[in-house]
Amino acid sequence: SQQGEEDPQALSIQEGENATMNCSYKTSINNLQWYRQNSGRGLVHLILIRSNEREKHSGRLRVTLDTSKKSSSLLITASRAADTASYFCATLNQAGTALIFGKGTTLSVSS
Amino acid sequence: KAGVTQTPRYLIKTRGQQVTLSCSPISGHRSVSWYQQTPGQGLQFLFEYFSETQRNKGNFPGRFSGRQFSNSRSEMNVSTLELGDSALYLCASSLVVSGGTEAFFGQGTRLTVV
């Protein structure tokens, strides 16, 4: 079953704009991760945020985590056409041995 | 350092056949997980192996099985294929980092059952 649920399901923006994706999850977590997938290929790890962190940056990526609301957001600033992909949030199952993914947000950036 | 390698990349099988997919993890990674991705169900966890032992299994029928070898390479097998098994099968090898586990994914095997 899905642990994280991303919102929106699809997002279309112009190059240079910012893109914000949200993720909600159900159970308590130690950390939350974001992955990117380009058109039916493998997933690429973007960023991991721990449960005691509220915000984390990596290049043009900014991730926030609100454990009281069980939600996280991924902000991509100054988007580029190359950012076109699906983005997934993921948390670990209770055993800590498997990632549970949301259904993802499909981002389309047009030039 | 070489990434996670999955073979084959594409596969077409007929209903009722069986299939074996292979995954070579990043050198030094001892945990290998398998996921199935379909448009309808999204990414779903199949199973995870660590040091040749299956530590966790997702909610899939017994037709789906796997194993891990002493060199950490892993295979998954699907027997008596059904049309609904058509999917992208992703393998990930994992490394424990500060605060969590980071997974590195292969490019996947696209299985089509006809």
mmCIF file of C-alpha atoms in Angstrom:
data_model
loop_
_atom_site.group_PDB
_atom_site.id
_atom_site.type_symbol
_atom_site.label_atom_id
_atom_site.label_comp_id
_atom_site.label_asym_id
_atom_site.label_seq_id
_atom_site.Cartn_x
_atom_site.Cartn_y
_atom_site.Cartn_z
ATOM 1 C CA SER A 1 0.000 0.000 0.000
ATOM 2 C CA GLN A 2 1.126 3.553 -0.645
ATOM 3 C CA GLN A 3 2.628 5.372 2.307
ATOM 4 C CA GLY A 4 3.200 8.702 0.644
ATOM 5 C CA GLU A 5 0.756 10.489 -1.591
ATOM 6 C CA GLU A 6 2.005 13.271 -3.839
ATOM 7 C CA ASP A 7 0.027 16.298 -4.860
ATOM 8 C CA PRO A 8 -0.555 17.418 -7.543
ATOM 9 C CA GLN A 9 -0.537 14.358 -9.788
ATOM 10 C CA ALA A 10 0.623 16.476 -12.718
ATOM 11 C CA LEU A 11 2.184 19.909 -13.027
ATOM 12 C CA SER A 12 3.010 21.922 -16.139
ATOM 13 C CA ILE A 13 5.146 25.034 -15.939
ATOM 14 C CA GLN A 14 7.411 27.230 -18.047
ATOM 15 C CA GLU A 15 11.175 27.235 -17.832
ATOM 16 C CA GLY A 16 12.379 29.566 -15.124
ATOM 17 C CA GLU A 17 9.311 29.110 -12.930
ATOM 18 C CA ASN A 18 9.354 27.310 -9.609
ATOM 19 C CA ALA A 19 7.687 23.937 -9.122
ATOM 20 C CA THR A 20 6.283 22.774 -5.799
ATOM 21 C CA MET A 21 5.214 19.223 -5.088
ATOM 22 C CA ASN A 22 3.695 17.991 -1.879
ATOM 23 C CA CYS A 23 3.734 14.631 -0.193
ATOM 24 C CA SER A 24 1.646 13.327 2.673
ATOM 25 C CA TYR A 25 2.368 10.144 4.571
ATOM 26 C CA LYS A 26 0.536 8.067 7.117
ATOM 27 C CA THR A 27 2.823 6.679 9.790
ATOM 28 C CA SER A 28 5.697 8.059 11.825
ATOM 29 C CA ILE A 29 9.003 8.171 10.002
ATOM 30 C CA ASN A 30 12.728 8.394 10.627
ATOM 31 C CA ASN A 31 13.329 10.107 7.329
ATOM 32 C CA LEU A 32 11.690 10.916 4.030
ATOM 33 C CA GLN A 33 13.310 10.778 0.627
ATOM 34 C CA TRP A 34 12.581 12.248 -2.774
ATOM 35 C CA TYR A 35 13.388 10.514 -6.046
ATOM 36 C CA ARG A 36 13.182 11.518 -9.681
ATOM 37 C CA GLN A 37 12.344 9.237 -12.586
ATOM 38 C CA ASN A 38 12.841 10.165 -16.204
ATOM 39 C CA SER A 39 10.350 8.591 -18.583
ATOM 40 C CA GLY A 40 10.229 4.937 -17.558
ATOM 41 C CA ARG A 41 13.834 4.705 -16.460
ATOM 42 C CA GLY A 42 15.369 4.048 -13.066
ATOM 43 C CA LEU A 43 14.873 6.300 -10.087
ATOM 44 C CA VAL A 44 17.499 8.794 -9.027
ATOM 45 C CA HIS A 45 17.852 9.751 -5.386
ATOM 46 C CA LEU A 46 17.492 13.497 -4.886
ATOM 47 C CA ILE A 47 17.487 14.221 -1.204
ATOM 48 C CA LEU A 48 16.907 12.667 2.197
ATOM 49 C CA ILE A 49 15.492 14.664 5.086
ATOM 50 C CA ARG A 50 15.552 13.301 8.610
ATOM 51 C CA SER A 51 12.607 13.521 10.969
ATOM 52 C CA ASN A 52 14.429 16.059 13.166
ATOM 53 C CA GLU A 53 15.087 18.360 10.220
ATOM 54 C CA ARG A 54 12.602 20.945 9.000
ATOM 55 C CA GLU A 55 14.285 22.079 5.817
ATOM 56 C CA LYS A 56 17.079 20.924 3.563
ATOM 57 C CA HIS A 57 18.645 22.341 0.430
ATOM 58 C CA SER A 58 20.525 20.751 -2.428
ATOM 59 C CA GLY A 59 21.317 23.001 -5.372
ATOM 60 C CA ARG A 60 17.994 24.164 -6.816
ATOM 61 C CA LEU A 61 16.065 21.769 -4.594
ATOM 62 C CA ARG A 62 14.496 22.696 -1.292
ATOM 63 C CA VAL A 63 12.705 20.132 0.812
ATOM 64 C CA THR A 64 10.636 20.823 3.893
ATOM 65 C CA LEU A 65 9.256 18.373 6.391
ATOM 66 C CA ASP A 66 6.416 18.906 8.837
ATOM 67 C CA THR A 67 6.109 15.824 11.003
ATOM 68 C CA SER A 68 3.117 17.240 12.889
ATOM 69 C CA LYS A 69 1.182 17.341 9.623
ATOM 70 C CA LYS A 70 2.891 14.264 8.199
ATOM 71 C CA SER A 71 3.765 16.160 5.069
ATOM 72 C CA SER A 72 6.742 17.203 2.989
ATOM 73 C CA SER A 73 7.234 19.482 0.043
ATOM 74 C CA LEU A 74 9.797 19.582 -2.745
ATOM 75 C CA LEU A 75 10.514 22.917 -4.366
ATOM 76 C CA ILE A 76 12.498 23.127 -7.584
ATOM 77 C CA THR A 77 13.559 26.679 -8.286
ATOM 78 C CA ALA A 78 14.276 28.163 -11.707
ATOM 79 C CA SER A 79 13.107 25.013 -13.450
ATOM 80 C CA ARG A 80 14.638 23.782 -16.685
ATOM 81 C CA ALA A 81 13.328 21.536 -19.444
ATOM 82 C CA ALA A 82 15.663 18.836 -18.117
ATOM 83 C CA ASP A 83 13.666 18.782 -14.874
ATOM 84 C CA THR A 84 10.786 17.186 -16.768
ATOM 85 C CA ALA A 85 10.274 13.908 -14.946
ATOM 86 C CA SER A 86 8.174 12.170 -12.335
ATOM 87 C CA TYR A 87 8.967 12.889 -8.718
ATOM 88 C CA PHE A 88 8.275 10.491 -5.879
ATOM 89 C CA CYS A 89 8.463 10.749 -2.150
ATOM 90 C CA ALA A 90 9.343 7.625 -0.226
ATOM 91 C CA THR A 91 9.521 6.485 3.362
ATOM 92 C CA LEU A 92 10.859 3.324 4.919
ATOM 93 C CA ASN A 93 8.576 0.576 6.113
ATOM 94 C CA GLN A 94 8.555 -0.290 9.797
ATOM 95 C CA ALA A 95 11.234 -2.935 9.369
ATOM 96 C CA GLY A 96 13.432 -0.351 7.671
ATOM 97 C CA THR A 97 14.048 -2.699 4.773
ATOM 98 C CA ALA A 98 11.789 -1.376 2.037
ATOM 99 C CA LEU A 99 10.913 1.978 0.545
ATOM 100 C CA ILE A 100 7.240 2.774 0.272
ATOM 101 C CA PHE A 101 6.563 5.181 -2.581
ATOM 102 C CA GLY A 102 3.756 7.535 -3.359
ATOM 103 C CA LYS A 103 2.178 7.603 -6.818
ATOM 104 C CA GLY A 104 4.314 10.546 -7.869
ATOM 105 C CA THR A 105 3.955 13.960 -9.446
ATOM 106 C CA THR A 106 4.618 14.257 -13.162
ATOM 107 C CA LEU A 107 6.335 17.547 -13.876
ATOM 108 C CA SER A 108 6.473 18.970 -17.365
ATOM 109 C CA VAL A 109 8.679 21.991 -17.984
ATOM 110 C CA SER A 110 8.320 23.655 -21.352
ATOM 111 C CA SER A 111 10.767 26.078 -22.923
ATOM 112 C CA LYS B 1 32.102 3.114 -9.270
ATOM 113 C CA ALA B 2 29.686 1.175 -11.465
ATOM 114 C CA GLY B 3 25.992 1.646 -10.771
ATOM 115 C CA VAL B 4 23.290 -0.936 -10.378
ATOM 116 C CA THR B 5 23.050 -3.092 -13.476
ATOM 117 C CA GLN B 6 19.894 -4.848 -14.505
ATOM 118 C CA THR B 7 19.622 -7.343 -17.319
ATOM 119 C CA PRO B 8 17.940 -7.693 -19.655
ATOM 120 C CA ARG B 9 16.583 -4.194 -20.309
ATOM 121 C CA TYR B 10 13.605 -5.420 -22.294
ATOM 122 C CA LEU B 11 11.811 -8.727 -22.390
ATOM 123 C CA ILE B 12 8.745 -10.066 -24.137
ATOM 124 C CA LYS B 13 7.215 -13.275 -22.827
ATOM 125 C CA THR B 14 4.054 -15.249 -23.428
ATOM 126 C CA ARG B 15 1.429 -15.957 -20.795
ATOM 127 C CA GLY B 16 2.259 -19.057 -18.827
ATOM 128 C CA GLN B 17 6.003 -18.785 -19.339
ATOM 129 C CA GLN B 18 8.467 -17.966 -16.628
ATOM 130 C CA VAL B 19 11.109 -15.276 -16.545
ATOM 131 C CA THR B 20 14.297 -14.534 -14.612
ATOM 132 C CA LEU B 21 15.612 -11.024 -14.149
ATOM 133 C CA SER B 22 19.083 -10.201 -12.911
ATOM 134 C CA CYS B 23 20.485 -7.394 -10.811
ATOM 135 C CA SER B 24 24.086 -6.586 -9.962
ATOM 136 C CA PRO B 25 24.307 -4.107 -7.075
ATOM 137 C CA ILE B 26 26.908 -1.460 -6.494
ATOM 138 C CA SER B 27 30.097 -2.983 -5.200
ATOM 139 C CA GLY B 28 29.986 -3.197 -1.434
ATOM 140 C CA HIS B 29 26.212 -2.925 -1.144
ATOM 141 C CA ARG B 30 24.763 -5.976 0.519
ATOM 142 C CA SER B 31 21.089 -5.065 0.413
ATOM 143 C CA VAL B 32 19.131 -5.534 -2.798
ATOM 144 C CA SER B 33 15.462 -4.719 -3.201
ATOM 145 C CA TRP B 34 13.061 -5.305 -6.063
ATOM 146 C CA TYR B 35 10.104 -3.160 -7.078
ATOM 147 C CA GLN B 36 7.372 -3.470 -9.645
ATOM 148 C CA GLN B 37 6.111 -0.340 -11.368
ATOM 149 C CA THR B 38 2.856 -0.237 -13.299
ATOM 150 C CA PRO B 39 0.720 2.731 -14.375
ATOM 151 C CA GLY B 40 -2.165 1.550 -12.222
ATOM 152 C CA GLN B 41 -0.439 0.493 -9.000
ATOM 153 C CA GLY B 42 2.659 2.668 -9.114
ATOM 154 C CA LEU B 43 5.848 1.494 -7.434
ATOM 155 C CA GLN B 44 5.308 -1.535 -5.272
ATOM 156 C CA PHE B 45 7.834 -3.363 -3.140
ATOM 157 C CA LEU B 46 8.447 -6.985 -4.024
ATOM 158 C CA PHE B 47 11.196 -8.190 -1.686
ATOM 159 C CA GLU B 48 14.497 -7.315 -0.112
ATOM 160 C CA TYR B 49 17.610 -9.414 0.385
ATOM 161 C CA PHE B 50 20.550 -8.868 2.638
ATOM 162 C CA SER B 51 23.520 -11.232 2.758
ATOM 163 C CA GLU B 52 21.610 -13.907 0.826
ATOM 164 C CA THR B 53 18.619 -13.802 3.178
ATOM 165 C CA GLN B 54 15.202 -12.478 2.317
ATOM 166 C CA ARG B 55 14.421 -9.973 5.051
ATOM 167 C CA ASN B 56 11.142 -8.630 3.817
ATOM 168 C CA LYS B 57 8.514 -9.478 1.243
ATOM 169 C CA GLY B 58 5.757 -7.387 -0.260
ATOM 170 C CA ASN B 59 2.214 -8.409 -0.968
ATOM 171 C CA PHE B 60 2.741 -10.423 -4.130
ATOM 172 C CA PRO B 61 1.704 -13.993 -4.974
ATOM 173 C CA GLY B 62 4.101 -16.885 -4.613
ATOM 174 C CA ARG B 63 4.739 -16.822 -8.375
ATOM 175 C CA PHE B 64 7.186 -14.029 -7.596
ATOM 176 C CA SER B 65 10.383 -15.240 -6.004
ATOM 177 C CA GLY B 66 13.934 -14.128 -5.684
ATOM 178 C CA ARG B 67 17.325 -14.982 -4.377
ATOM 179 C CA GLN B 68 20.649 -13.387 -3.649
ATOM 180 C CA PHE B 69 24.050 -14.872 -4.216
ATOM 181 C CA SER B 70 27.174 -14.614 -2.102
ATOM 182 C CA ASN B 71 28.492 -11.805 -4.326
ATOM 183 C CA SER B 72 25.275 -9.857 -3.590
ATOM 184 C CA ARG B 73 23.962 -10.259 -7.120
ATOM 185 C CA SER B 74 20.258 -10.973 -7.106
ATOM 186 C CA GLU B 75 17.737 -12.593 -9.370
ATOM 187 C CA MET B 76 13.993 -12.499 -9.349
ATOM 188 C CA ASN B 77 11.804 -15.074 -10.993
ATOM 189 C CA VAL B 78 8.204 -14.886 -12.063
ATOM 190 C CA SER B 79 6.528 -18.139 -12.960
ATOM 191 C CA THR B 80 3.304 -18.735 -14.878
ATOM 192 C CA LEU B 81 3.297 -15.235 -16.270
ATOM 193 C CA GLU B 82 0.052 -13.314 -16.498
ATOM 194 C CA LEU B 83 -0.782 -10.278 -18.620
ATOM 195 C CA GLY B 84 -0.909 -8.192 -15.465
ATOM 196 C CA ASP B 85 2.737 -8.942 -14.775
ATOM 197 C CA SER B 86 3.687 -6.566 -17.581
ATOM 198 C CA ALA B 87 5.622 -3.855 -15.801
ATOM 199 C CA LEU B 88 8.920 -2.141 -15.239
ATOM 200 C CA TYR B 89 10.878 -4.130 -12.673
ATOM 201 C CA LEU B 90 13.373 -2.075 -10.740
ATOM 202 C CA CYS B 91 16.202 -3.262 -8.593
ATOM 203 C CA ALA B 92 17.865 -1.114 -5.956
ATOM 204 C CA SER B 93 20.942 -1.618 -3.873
ATOM 205 C CA SER B 94 21.124 0.198 -0.599
ATOM 206 C CA LEU B 95 23.625 1.897 1.584
ATOM 207 C CA VAL B 96 22.966 3.003 5.125
ATOM 208 C CA VAL B 97 23.838 6.689 5.475
ATOM 209 C CA SER B 98 23.551 9.018 8.403
ATOM 210 C CA GLY B 99 19.878 9.188 9.274
ATOM 211 C CA GLY B 100 18.612 6.647 6.826
ATOM 212 C CA THR B 101 19.040 4.282 3.940
ATOM 213 C CA GLU B 102 19.743 5.617 0.458
ATOM 214 C CA ALA B 103 18.718 3.422 -2.443
ATOM 215 C CA PHE B 104 20.422 3.395 -5.823
ATOM 216 C CA PHE B 105 18.276 2.106 -8.650
ATOM 217 C CA GLY B 106 19.086 0.333 -11.868
ATOM 218 C CA GLN B 107 17.520 1.294 -15.186
ATOM 219 C CA GLY B 108 14.971 -1.452 -14.853
ATOM 220 C CA THR B 109 13.775 -4.355 -16.930
ATOM 221 C CA ARG B 110 10.693 -3.690 -19.015
ATOM 222 C CA LEU B 111 8.704 -6.930 -19.117
ATOM 223 C CA THR B 112 5.851 -7.309 -21.565
ATOM 224 C CA VAL B 113 3.619 -10.352 -21.307
ATOM 225 C CA VAL B 114 1.577 -11.135 -24.405
#
